[in-house]
């Protein structure tokens, strides 16, 4: 019998038949899929006819169908619902896949054909999209080392395989540290915690098999614990455990892994002729150079730090009034900040939360997409990989657009954070293929499930990524959806967060879980005003992480990344009561893979654009202005990576934005 992963799926919209897939199916399916892909590649490389766009570049777009199915399915469950078997598979797969793709990018005959088409590009009469795919394919080969020969080529292969392994170990160590640590709380330890935190702590205790409530390292539990617990001693213990993830010594320690990753990255790009990893990495980005990134970060750092220092002084006075002698420690910031927030905005998380029901926020994110883009969402009953997952069919004027899957709740088998991925990307070649898109979050479970305002923003954020995938309208898979420059990919997601802030959206969907009443105007005003509260802190913890990331990759790789991290923070004058948002041993963005390495700045780069892009709506007919919505879809949401990111933005807005829009959006003041 054929492996279910390799069959044609006759499920609705050919969604992976999760109920029929067993963990033991993945390894044999991958082997067959890799073998088929290899044969397809060999056929393209070994073609005796002269290389053409169709028989080389387009042919490459058409292959790997089985591989995409197997990996799209596997990585969905490995990230969102792991278990020891899946962790073992992931460890086996990553060197295998690295070797497979290294074999393709190192295929001399194939590269010769790609280079031949590239050389002849001006006379081929290609469409803009085809020319773009050709440029990207050729550049991808060159950057991965296709032009290397002999010892350099062999070394490159070793480096890439090792980097893939190290990235997987980094992630798994982090997951292990997050899963293993918890702190049991006696009834007396619950002091200051609102009911929703206690409920979450009790649910977590049950999951861990503890007698009573526990604090875990899940962001949705530890952050509210740090905000509300009056027990400074427990906050300190919890905070230290949280920030020690990946740095606990022993088998799960990530510090040596980080150093090895940085050294290998440097060696890798030097083989390709780049000065350093950042120069290599930024070549394909909208920012283009490390200098441009540093300038942006430092422009933001100065006003953010000034704000944070002023805020720290206020918080320390509050602490002293509490009879606690300073200095303000990192485990104090969220607690006193929460109290100050309450004073300034009279905004109590526990009072706000009942208005942000998960169900209503999902509806809100859908409703905005209906008004802006005419999308409609209908629940879809299909077997998924976990009982908490839900699916919807997305249509427009009755026509199928995509399948959207939401997997919202935190659980031990899910890695932390929130993300969007396409189990199947949109494409029209070799045949029309509608996307299957998934949003994964880590919201606390409850009945009804209630979100913080930040959680609700996360939901809108990930849904913005999902729209980028679902509205994609390109021919080729390789440039579909979110396959864009890294410092551009957060534009649709961060932009979509703005619709949560639209008062009429909040009035309709932010209704009380028990009474059904709309959020009172005063509370609503406060929620909006509070959205830029503590931006000094948030900007500082973020920019510090981005600067450390850039520094790691800008010069020679540091032998001791922890020492370099300390030095960067020292030079920046990092306020002592604030830590990096992600310190090196758990900086998964940078070390779990290559995705955000020397690219963590990109969230802020995108924020420059999202503030400016939303202003386009405000300057026109308002947040639902149909002309602007059409322009956004035409030039950004549907175009994927079919043109340079700067060009796409200019087509939408007519110009490029500056840093002022970002500072205004964060409530910070330049100079
Ligand atoms: Zn994002």
XYZ file of C-alpha atoms and ligand atoms in Angstrom:
672
model
C 0.000 0.000 0.000
C 1.281 3.430 -0.884
C 2.331 5.643 1.986
C -0.584 7.962 2.789
C 1.682 11.007 2.578
C 2.453 10.193 -1.046
C -1.092 9.479 -2.174
C -3.349 11.962 -3.901
C -5.398 13.322 -1.036
C -9.105 13.210 -1.756
C -9.865 15.257 1.339
C -11.663 18.608 0.960
C -9.221 20.933 -0.843
C -6.535 18.243 -0.591
C -5.715 19.086 3.007
C -3.325 16.566 4.555
C -5.443 13.678 5.964
C -4.069 14.025 9.469
C -6.281 11.300 10.916
C -4.722 8.743 8.572
C -1.097 9.829 8.977
C 1.047 8.046 11.564
C 4.419 9.213 12.822
C 6.039 6.142 11.310
C 4.831 7.236 7.840
C 7.044 10.311 7.734
C 10.514 8.772 7.399
C 9.705 6.348 4.539
C 7.646 9.019 2.749
C 10.516 11.462 2.984
C 12.923 8.918 1.519
C 10.669 8.301 -1.479
C 9.976 12.017 -1.953
C 13.678 12.824 -1.872
C 14.394 10.064 -4.392
C 11.714 11.375 -6.749
C 12.933 14.924 -6.387
C 16.483 13.829 -7.103
C 15.336 12.062 -10.276
C 13.400 15.138 -11.399
C 16.409 17.388 -10.822
C 18.709 14.971 -12.644
C 16.361 14.999 -15.626
C 16.489 18.812 -15.772
C 20.259 18.922 -15.327
C 20.845 16.122 -17.833
C 18.579 17.509 -20.554
C 20.530 17.402 -23.819
C 18.570 20.223 -25.433
C 19.886 23.776 -25.090
C 18.874 25.388 -21.801
C 15.727 27.526 -21.994
C 13.600 29.288 -19.417
C 10.943 26.598 -19.828
C 13.149 23.505 -19.643
C 15.307 24.833 -16.784
C 13.869 27.616 -14.607
C 10.210 26.784 -15.047
C 11.010 23.084 -14.836
C 12.594 23.673 -11.425
C 9.391 25.365 -10.272
C 7.369 22.317 -11.258
C 9.268 19.644 -9.307
C 9.323 18.537 -5.673
C 5.565 18.072 -5.366
C 5.814 15.082 -3.006
C 8.575 16.658 -0.985
C 6.464 19.768 -0.400
C 3.561 17.627 0.751
C 5.651 15.576 3.182
C 7.549 18.504 4.632
C 4.556 20.885 4.761
C 2.744 18.259 6.824
C 5.674 17.194 8.975
C 6.858 20.636 9.980
C 3.314 21.642 10.875
C 3.037 18.884 13.479
C 6.686 19.030 14.556
C 6.331 22.717 15.481
C 2.805 22.791 16.826
C 2.362 19.340 18.337
C 5.665 17.640 18.931
C 6.409 14.413 20.776
C 9.590 12.376 21.288
C 9.061 10.490 18.007
C 8.658 13.713 16.031
C 11.653 15.259 17.762
C 13.730 12.237 16.769
C 12.458 12.495 13.181
C 13.363 16.175 13.086
C 16.890 15.344 14.233
C 17.160 12.752 11.453
C 15.568 14.906 8.775
C 17.562 18.092 9.112
C 20.999 16.745 8.056
C 19.296 14.678 5.353
C 17.491 17.714 3.937
C 20.542 19.927 4.223
C 22.505 17.343 2.254
C 19.742 17.031 -0.343
C 19.463 20.740 -1.026
C 23.228 21.135 -0.935
C 23.386 18.475 -3.633
C 20.972 20.446 -5.805
C 22.636 23.806 -5.312
C 26.019 22.168 -5.888
C 24.901 20.431 -9.077
C 27.366 21.786 -11.646
C 25.406 20.665 -14.701
C 22.260 22.278 -13.342
C 24.027 25.504 -12.428
C 25.586 25.635 -15.907
C 22.095 25.530 -17.421
C 20.746 28.155 -15.010
C 23.759 30.361 -15.774
C 23.236 29.884 -19.524
C 19.617 31.048 -19.278
C 20.700 33.915 -17.037
C 23.377 35.017 -19.530
C 20.805 35.043 -22.319
C 18.082 36.720 -20.225
C 17.756 39.976 -22.175
C 16.787 38.249 -25.397
C 14.259 35.810 -23.975
C 11.140 37.987 -23.952
C 10.365 37.064 -20.345
C 7.551 38.570 -18.329
C 8.594 40.669 -15.328
C 7.716 37.804 -13.012
C 9.722 35.317 -15.061
C 12.725 37.650 -15.147
C 12.480 38.004 -11.375
C 12.313 34.232 -10.821
C 15.321 33.776 -13.118
C 17.332 36.413 -11.219
C 16.400 34.897 -7.841
C 17.153 31.342 -8.966
C 20.543 32.330 -10.333
C 21.407 34.451 -7.306
C 20.341 31.627 -5.007
C 22.745 29.237 -6.702
C 25.622 31.716 -6.550
C 24.979 32.557 -2.893
C 24.781 28.918 -1.901
C 28.185 28.252 -3.423
C 27.418 26.747 -6.830
C 30.492 28.464 -8.256
C 32.791 26.867 -5.640
C 35.077 24.005 -6.623
C 37.435 21.547 -4.931
C 38.223 21.934 -1.237
C 36.082 25.072 -0.862
C 33.102 23.251 -2.251
C 33.632 20.284 0.071
C 34.024 22.543 3.081
C 30.852 24.449 2.218
C 28.928 21.192 2.221
C 30.214 20.260 5.674
C 29.420 23.708 7.065
C 25.858 23.695 5.816
C 25.124 20.241 7.183
C 26.540 21.142 10.565
C 24.609 24.435 10.692
C 21.346 22.629 10.068
C 22.062 20.199 12.920
C 23.055 22.980 15.290
C 19.889 24.942 14.526
C 17.741 21.930 15.357
C 19.628 21.256 18.596
C 19.250 24.903 19.588
C 15.467 24.695 19.176
C 15.138 21.376 20.945
C 17.240 22.494 23.896
C 15.028 25.514 24.262
C 11.878 23.419 24.113
C 13.332 21.040 26.716
C 14.207 23.892 29.089
C 10.761 25.414 28.636
C 9.060 22.103 29.246
C 11.131 20.988 32.215
C 10.974 24.041 34.434
C 7.984 24.940 36.544
C 7.481 26.424 39.982
C 4.760 25.101 42.261
C 2.728 27.728 44.083
C 1.116 27.351 47.499
C -2.156 29.149 48.065
C -0.155 31.841 49.861
C 2.024 32.337 46.798
C -0.934 33.535 44.724
C -0.899 36.983 46.270
C -1.809 39.697 43.773
C -2.664 37.313 40.948
C -6.010 37.968 39.256
C -8.367 35.057 38.707
C -7.393 34.495 35.076
C -3.736 34.042 36.037
C -4.659 31.661 38.848
C -6.863 29.665 36.452
C -4.071 29.442 33.908
C -1.624 28.426 36.641
C -4.010 25.702 37.851
C -4.511 24.377 34.313
C -0.736 24.364 33.853
C -0.381 22.515 37.164
C -2.739 19.807 35.950
C -0.805 19.446 32.722
C 2.433 19.074 34.702
C 0.883 16.591 37.139
C 1.426 18.939 40.077
C -0.811 19.142 43.126
C -1.739 22.782 42.721
C -1.089 25.794 40.490
C 2.324 26.251 38.862
C 4.171 28.947 36.942
C 5.687 27.701 33.696
C 7.925 29.423 31.174
C 5.072 29.833 28.692
C 4.926 33.542 27.836
C 1.154 33.594 28.392
C 1.665 32.562 32.008
C 5.000 33.977 33.080
C 4.396 37.496 31.783
C 1.147 37.991 33.755
C 2.812 36.381 36.764
C 5.595 38.983 36.589
C 3.014 41.727 36.127
C 0.820 40.837 39.074
C 2.607 38.754 41.691
C 3.290 40.844 44.788
C 5.889 38.269 45.837
C 9.163 39.877 44.787
C 11.085 36.737 45.817
C 8.995 34.515 43.537
C 9.153 37.019 40.688
C 12.919 36.902 40.941
C 13.003 33.096 40.818
C 10.577 32.952 37.883
C 12.314 35.742 35.986
C 15.724 34.173 36.405
C 14.443 30.806 35.195
C 12.781 32.465 32.202
C 15.879 34.369 31.143
C 18.138 31.367 31.799
C 16.488 29.279 29.095
C 19.256 27.702 27.046
C 21.904 28.686 29.599
C 21.393 26.172 32.379
C 24.537 24.151 31.823
C 24.385 20.483 30.936
C 22.965 18.932 27.810
C 20.486 21.656 26.920
C 22.913 24.585 27.139
C 22.930 26.642 23.942
C 25.939 28.918 24.522
C 28.591 26.768 22.863
C 26.131 26.063 20.030
C 25.678 29.795 19.438
C 29.445 30.335 19.219
C 29.863 27.469 16.774
C 26.974 28.721 14.611
C 28.483 32.218 14.374
C 31.937 30.893 13.485
C 30.526 28.620 10.788
C 28.390 31.392 9.310
C 31.420 33.630 8.984
C 33.485 30.901 7.397
C 30.648 30.147 5.005
C 30.255 33.677 3.597
C 34.007 34.255 3.399
C 34.176 31.272 1.063
C 31.657 33.134 -1.100
C 33.712 36.329 -1.058
C 31.698 38.444 1.363
C 33.346 40.464 4.160
C 31.021 39.150 6.824
C 27.721 37.413 7.333
C 25.693 40.616 7.660
C 26.924 41.905 4.296
C 25.929 38.607 2.711
C 22.581 38.487 4.439
C 21.514 42.068 3.784
C 22.306 41.922 0.069
C 18.871 40.442 -0.572
C 17.001 42.701 1.841
C 15.292 46.024 1.397
C 17.850 47.547 3.834
C 20.783 46.342 1.677
C 23.655 47.241 4.079
C 24.609 46.841 7.805
C 25.141 50.617 7.935
C 21.531 51.283 6.966
C 20.365 48.917 9.702
C 22.646 50.407 12.355
C 21.508 53.929 11.448
C 17.871 52.978 11.777
C 18.388 51.198 15.099
C 20.424 54.019 16.621
C 17.906 56.645 15.461
C 15.290 54.749 17.411
C 17.533 53.812 20.353
C 18.205 57.341 21.564
C 14.600 58.496 22.120
C 13.605 55.025 23.347
C 16.360 54.902 25.954
C 15.599 58.434 27.143
C 11.991 57.382 27.647
C 12.988 54.148 29.434
C 15.372 55.944 31.802
C 12.658 58.449 32.722
C 10.193 55.590 33.266
C 12.662 53.614 35.397
C 13.012 56.574 37.735
C 9.251 56.743 38.240
C 8.972 52.999 38.850
C 11.811 53.054 41.344
C 10.046 55.764 43.352
C 6.970 53.527 43.478
C 9.105 50.680 44.719
C 10.689 52.797 47.413
C 7.221 53.878 48.538
C 6.471 50.164 48.885
C 9.317 49.978 51.360
C 11.561 48.081 48.940
C 15.034 49.486 48.576
C 16.318 49.894 45.033
C 17.677 49.523 42.576
C 14.797 48.531 40.346
C 15.502 44.998 39.101
C 14.343 43.386 35.833
C 11.793 41.309 37.776
C 10.322 44.539 39.158
C 9.733 46.372 35.897
C 6.562 44.629 34.731
C 5.068 44.653 38.225
C 5.477 48.378 38.884
C 4.785 49.217 35.283
C 1.475 47.383 35.564
C 0.652 49.344 38.700
C 1.595 52.607 36.999
C -0.448 51.665 33.968
C -3.389 51.253 36.292
C -2.770 54.673 37.792
C -2.272 56.440 34.470
C -4.866 54.686 32.409
C -6.928 53.043 35.115
C -6.532 50.048 32.896
C -6.570 46.712 34.598
C -5.629 43.674 32.478
C -8.138 41.644 34.450
C -10.849 44.183 33.658
C -9.903 44.356 29.987
C -9.548 40.647 29.313
C -13.236 39.684 29.443
C -13.718 42.010 26.459
C -11.191 40.151 24.349
C -12.779 36.791 23.821
C -10.813 34.662 21.422
C -13.965 33.807 19.469
C -14.916 37.416 18.935
C -11.368 38.407 18.013
C -11.255 35.678 15.365
C -14.528 37.079 14.022
C -13.066 40.587 14.115
C -9.991 39.559 12.124
C -12.266 37.876 9.565
C -14.706 40.790 9.450
C -11.959 43.287 8.599
C -10.784 41.005 5.792
C -14.373 40.849 4.510
C -14.723 44.620 4.474
C -11.280 45.259 2.999
C -10.913 42.423 0.514
C -14.328 40.787 0.193
C -13.156 37.519 1.773
C -15.681 35.217 3.435
C -15.019 32.493 5.986
C -17.001 29.295 6.437
C -16.148 26.659 9.068
C -14.768 23.521 7.498
C -15.105 20.128 9.125
C -11.915 18.225 8.377
C -9.640 16.054 10.511
C -6.675 18.068 11.775
C -3.651 17.114 13.875
C -4.994 18.248 17.241
C -8.479 18.631 18.702
C -7.824 22.336 19.341
C -7.284 23.120 15.625
C -10.052 24.594 13.502
C -10.384 25.176 9.787
C -12.309 27.571 7.555
C -12.848 27.734 3.831
C -12.018 31.202 2.528
C -13.959 32.367 -0.525
C -14.526 35.531 -2.529
C -17.702 36.028 -4.563
C -18.308 32.310 -4.139
C -14.935 31.267 -5.535
C -12.489 29.249 -3.441
C -9.491 31.289 -2.256
C -7.786 29.267 0.473
C -8.145 27.055 3.513
C -7.308 28.766 6.782
C -6.421 26.767 9.898
C -6.212 28.252 13.395
C -4.377 26.492 16.225
C -4.662 28.967 19.071
C -3.985 27.373 22.459
C -0.722 26.879 24.329
C 0.302 23.333 25.185
C 3.494 21.573 26.172
C 3.967 20.002 22.762
C 3.985 23.347 20.957
C 7.014 25.555 20.634
C 6.611 29.009 22.096
C 5.660 32.138 20.176
C 3.186 32.530 17.350
C 3.657 31.939 13.654
C 2.026 31.583 10.267
C 2.991 29.034 7.678
C 1.617 27.731 4.429
C 1.187 23.974 4.348
C 0.670 24.600 0.648
C 1.604 27.857 -1.055
C -0.409 29.567 -3.795
C 0.805 29.018 -7.366
C -0.558 28.754 -10.910
C 2.245 26.678 -12.350
C 2.428 23.814 -13.238
C -1.217 23.864 -12.190
C -3.426 26.143 -10.163
C -2.857 25.490 -6.471
C -4.877 27.211 -3.743
C -3.088 27.851 -0.449
C -3.593 26.062 2.863
C -2.481 28.480 5.553
C -2.118 27.994 9.278
C -1.828 30.381 12.215
C -0.346 28.937 15.399
C -0.534 30.859 18.677
C 0.062 30.162 22.356
C -2.990 31.660 24.025
C -4.068 30.481 27.466
C -7.020 28.117 27.337
C -10.217 29.015 29.170
C -13.976 28.885 28.946
C -14.443 31.227 27.257
C -10.840 31.770 26.197
C -9.884 35.351 26.961
C -7.003 37.266 25.427
C -4.901 40.139 26.619
C -4.827 43.105 24.274
C -1.325 41.968 23.240
C -2.668 38.508 22.476
C -5.373 40.065 20.313
C -2.693 42.009 18.439
C -0.756 38.784 17.951
C -3.876 37.217 16.487
C -4.253 40.100 14.012
C -0.520 40.020 13.294
C -0.467 36.360 12.328
C -3.659 36.816 10.362
C -1.925 39.586 8.398
C 0.719 37.038 7.399
C -2.079 34.633 6.511
C -3.650 37.250 4.203
C -0.292 37.701 2.485
C -0.379 33.951 1.744
C -4.079 33.664 0.948
C -4.314 36.696 -1.371
C -1.119 35.772 -3.178
C -1.700 35.831 -6.941
C 1.528 34.883 -8.666
C 2.461 32.196 -11.138
C 5.399 30.560 -9.414
C 5.550 28.846 -6.036
C 9.050 30.121 -5.211
C 7.919 33.762 -5.037
C 4.466 33.122 -3.618
C 2.916 34.728 -0.543
C 5.435 35.551 2.150
C 8.446 34.610 -0.027
C 9.673 38.197 0.101
C 12.641 40.039 1.614
C 12.846 39.393 5.342
C 12.623 43.082 6.220
C 9.467 43.348 4.124
C 7.653 40.228 5.294
C 6.410 41.836 8.530
C 4.731 44.701 6.705
C 1.405 42.925 6.023
C 1.304 41.450 9.531
C 2.224 44.596 11.453
C -0.032 46.662 9.217
C -2.992 44.388 9.959
C -2.574 45.012 13.703
C -3.787 48.561 13.047
C -7.308 47.339 12.280
C -7.635 45.994 15.807
C -7.140 49.581 16.983
C -9.978 50.921 14.868
C -12.662 52.095 17.359
C -15.598 50.747 15.342
C -13.956 47.308 15.229
C -13.416 47.313 18.985
C -16.967 48.526 19.598
C -18.422 45.664 17.604
C -16.184 42.809 18.684
C -14.687 43.718 22.055
C -17.794 42.747 24.017
C -17.895 41.422 27.554
C -17.791 37.640 27.872
C -20.538 37.542 30.490
C -22.761 40.539 29.813
C -22.238 40.898 26.057
C -21.940 44.654 26.597
C -19.641 46.624 24.347
C -16.523 47.939 25.960
C -17.343 51.255 27.672
C -15.990 54.271 25.776
C -13.692 55.324 28.636
C -12.167 51.861 28.839
C -11.831 51.750 25.063
C -10.078 55.127 25.037
C -7.791 53.846 27.726
C -7.001 50.661 25.864
C -6.014 52.714 22.815
C -3.987 55.210 24.864
C -2.352 52.374 26.752
C -1.270 50.726 23.504
C 1.758 53.007 23.369
C 2.331 52.750 27.129
C 5.780 51.529 28.191
C 7.107 51.862 24.644
C 10.449 52.989 26.048
C 10.822 49.575 27.707
C 9.558 47.622 24.727
C 11.704 49.499 22.228
C 14.802 49.182 24.403
C 14.462 45.415 24.935
C 13.864 44.981 21.204
C 16.589 47.291 19.847
C 19.124 45.763 22.266
C 18.382 42.327 20.809
C 18.588 43.650 17.254
C 21.938 45.376 17.904
C 23.440 42.253 19.470
C 22.254 40.230 16.483
C 23.755 42.718 14.011
C 27.056 42.910 15.915
C 27.363 39.118 16.048
C 27.280 39.036 12.263
C 28.896 42.300 11.244
C 32.568 41.663 12.038
C 34.629 38.610 12.934
C 32.559 35.951 14.677
C 32.944 36.278 18.470
C 34.602 33.345 20.247
C 32.484 34.129 23.297
C 29.083 35.467 22.205
C 28.021 36.063 25.804
C 30.987 38.425 26.290
C 30.166 40.231 23.044
C 26.552 40.516 24.100
C 27.648 42.066 27.410
C 29.969 44.467 25.593
C 27.313 45.639 23.133
C 24.855 46.289 25.946
C 27.537 48.148 27.900
C 28.387 50.359 24.925
C 24.740 51.133 24.268
C 24.230 52.019 27.919
C 21.517 49.408 28.419
C 19.326 50.411 31.389
C 20.008 47.942 34.218
C 16.368 47.119 34.900
C 15.706 45.988 31.306
C 16.986 42.806 29.658
C 17.174 41.952 26.011
C 13.869 40.696 24.684
C 15.752 37.582 23.560
C 19.169 36.906 25.063
C 21.620 34.823 23.047
C 20.994 31.358 24.605
C 17.283 31.528 23.700
C 17.418 33.845 20.687
C 15.688 31.358 18.423
C 15.083 33.986 15.710
C 18.825 34.155 15.190
C 20.061 30.665 16.042
C 17.257 28.192 15.328
C 17.878 28.816 11.641
C 19.087 31.480 9.291
C 15.766 33.264 8.986
C 16.310 36.292 11.188
C 20.081 36.168 11.677
C 21.321 39.742 11.251
C 17.673 40.321 10.418
C 16.003 40.788 13.788
C 15.972 44.525 13.026
C 13.466 43.787 10.302
C 10.406 43.972 12.584
C 11.263 47.608 13.192
C 12.126 48.242 9.567
C 8.664 46.951 8.753
C 7.127 49.089 11.461
C 8.449 52.168 9.692
C 6.375 51.036 6.748
C 3.294 49.810 8.591
C 2.795 53.173 10.332
C 3.190 54.922 7.000
C 0.983 52.461 5.121
C -1.872 52.719 7.596
C -1.606 56.495 7.357
C -2.445 56.065 3.661
C -5.863 54.733 4.701
C -6.351 57.492 7.262
C -5.423 60.161 4.725
C -7.917 58.677 2.266
C -11.432 57.608 3.247
C -10.596 55.945 6.584
C -9.524 52.473 7.686
C -11.803 50.704 5.206
C -11.195 52.956 2.216
C -11.844 50.696 -0.788
C -9.292 52.375 -3.076
C -6.492 51.908 -0.563
C -7.575 48.336 0.164
C -7.431 47.596 -3.547
C -3.997 49.221 -3.836
C -2.727 47.253 -0.845
C -3.881 43.988 -2.365
C -2.672 44.857 -5.888
C 0.812 46.045 -4.967
C 1.674 44.215 -1.758
C -0.626 41.383 -0.620
C -0.997 39.661 -3.996
C 2.476 40.222 -5.387
C 4.624 37.971 -3.186
C 8.268 38.325 -4.144
C 7.562 39.117 -7.786
C 9.373 42.479 -7.557
C 11.907 44.242 -5.341
C 10.384 45.157 -1.964
C 11.241 48.844 -2.298
C 9.541 48.963 -5.693
C 6.410 47.274 -4.349
C 6.142 49.751 -1.511
C 6.621 52.701 -3.818
C 3.933 51.358 -6.142
C 1.515 51.287 -3.215
C 2.450 54.561 -1.544
C 4.260 56.593 -4.171
C 7.332 57.022 -1.923
C 9.428 55.428 0.818
C 8.717 56.205 4.493
C 11.125 57.686 7.103
C 11.754 56.958 10.789
C 9.402 59.733 11.998
C 6.317 57.642 11.318
C 7.663 54.894 13.540
C 8.532 57.208 16.428
C 5.094 58.768 16.241
C 3.492 55.320 16.224
C 5.422 54.364 19.360
C 4.717 57.635 21.124
C 8.446 58.459 21.268
C 9.908 61.869 20.625
C 12.984 62.469 18.516
C 15.707 64.646 20.091
Zn 5.326 38.252 12.030
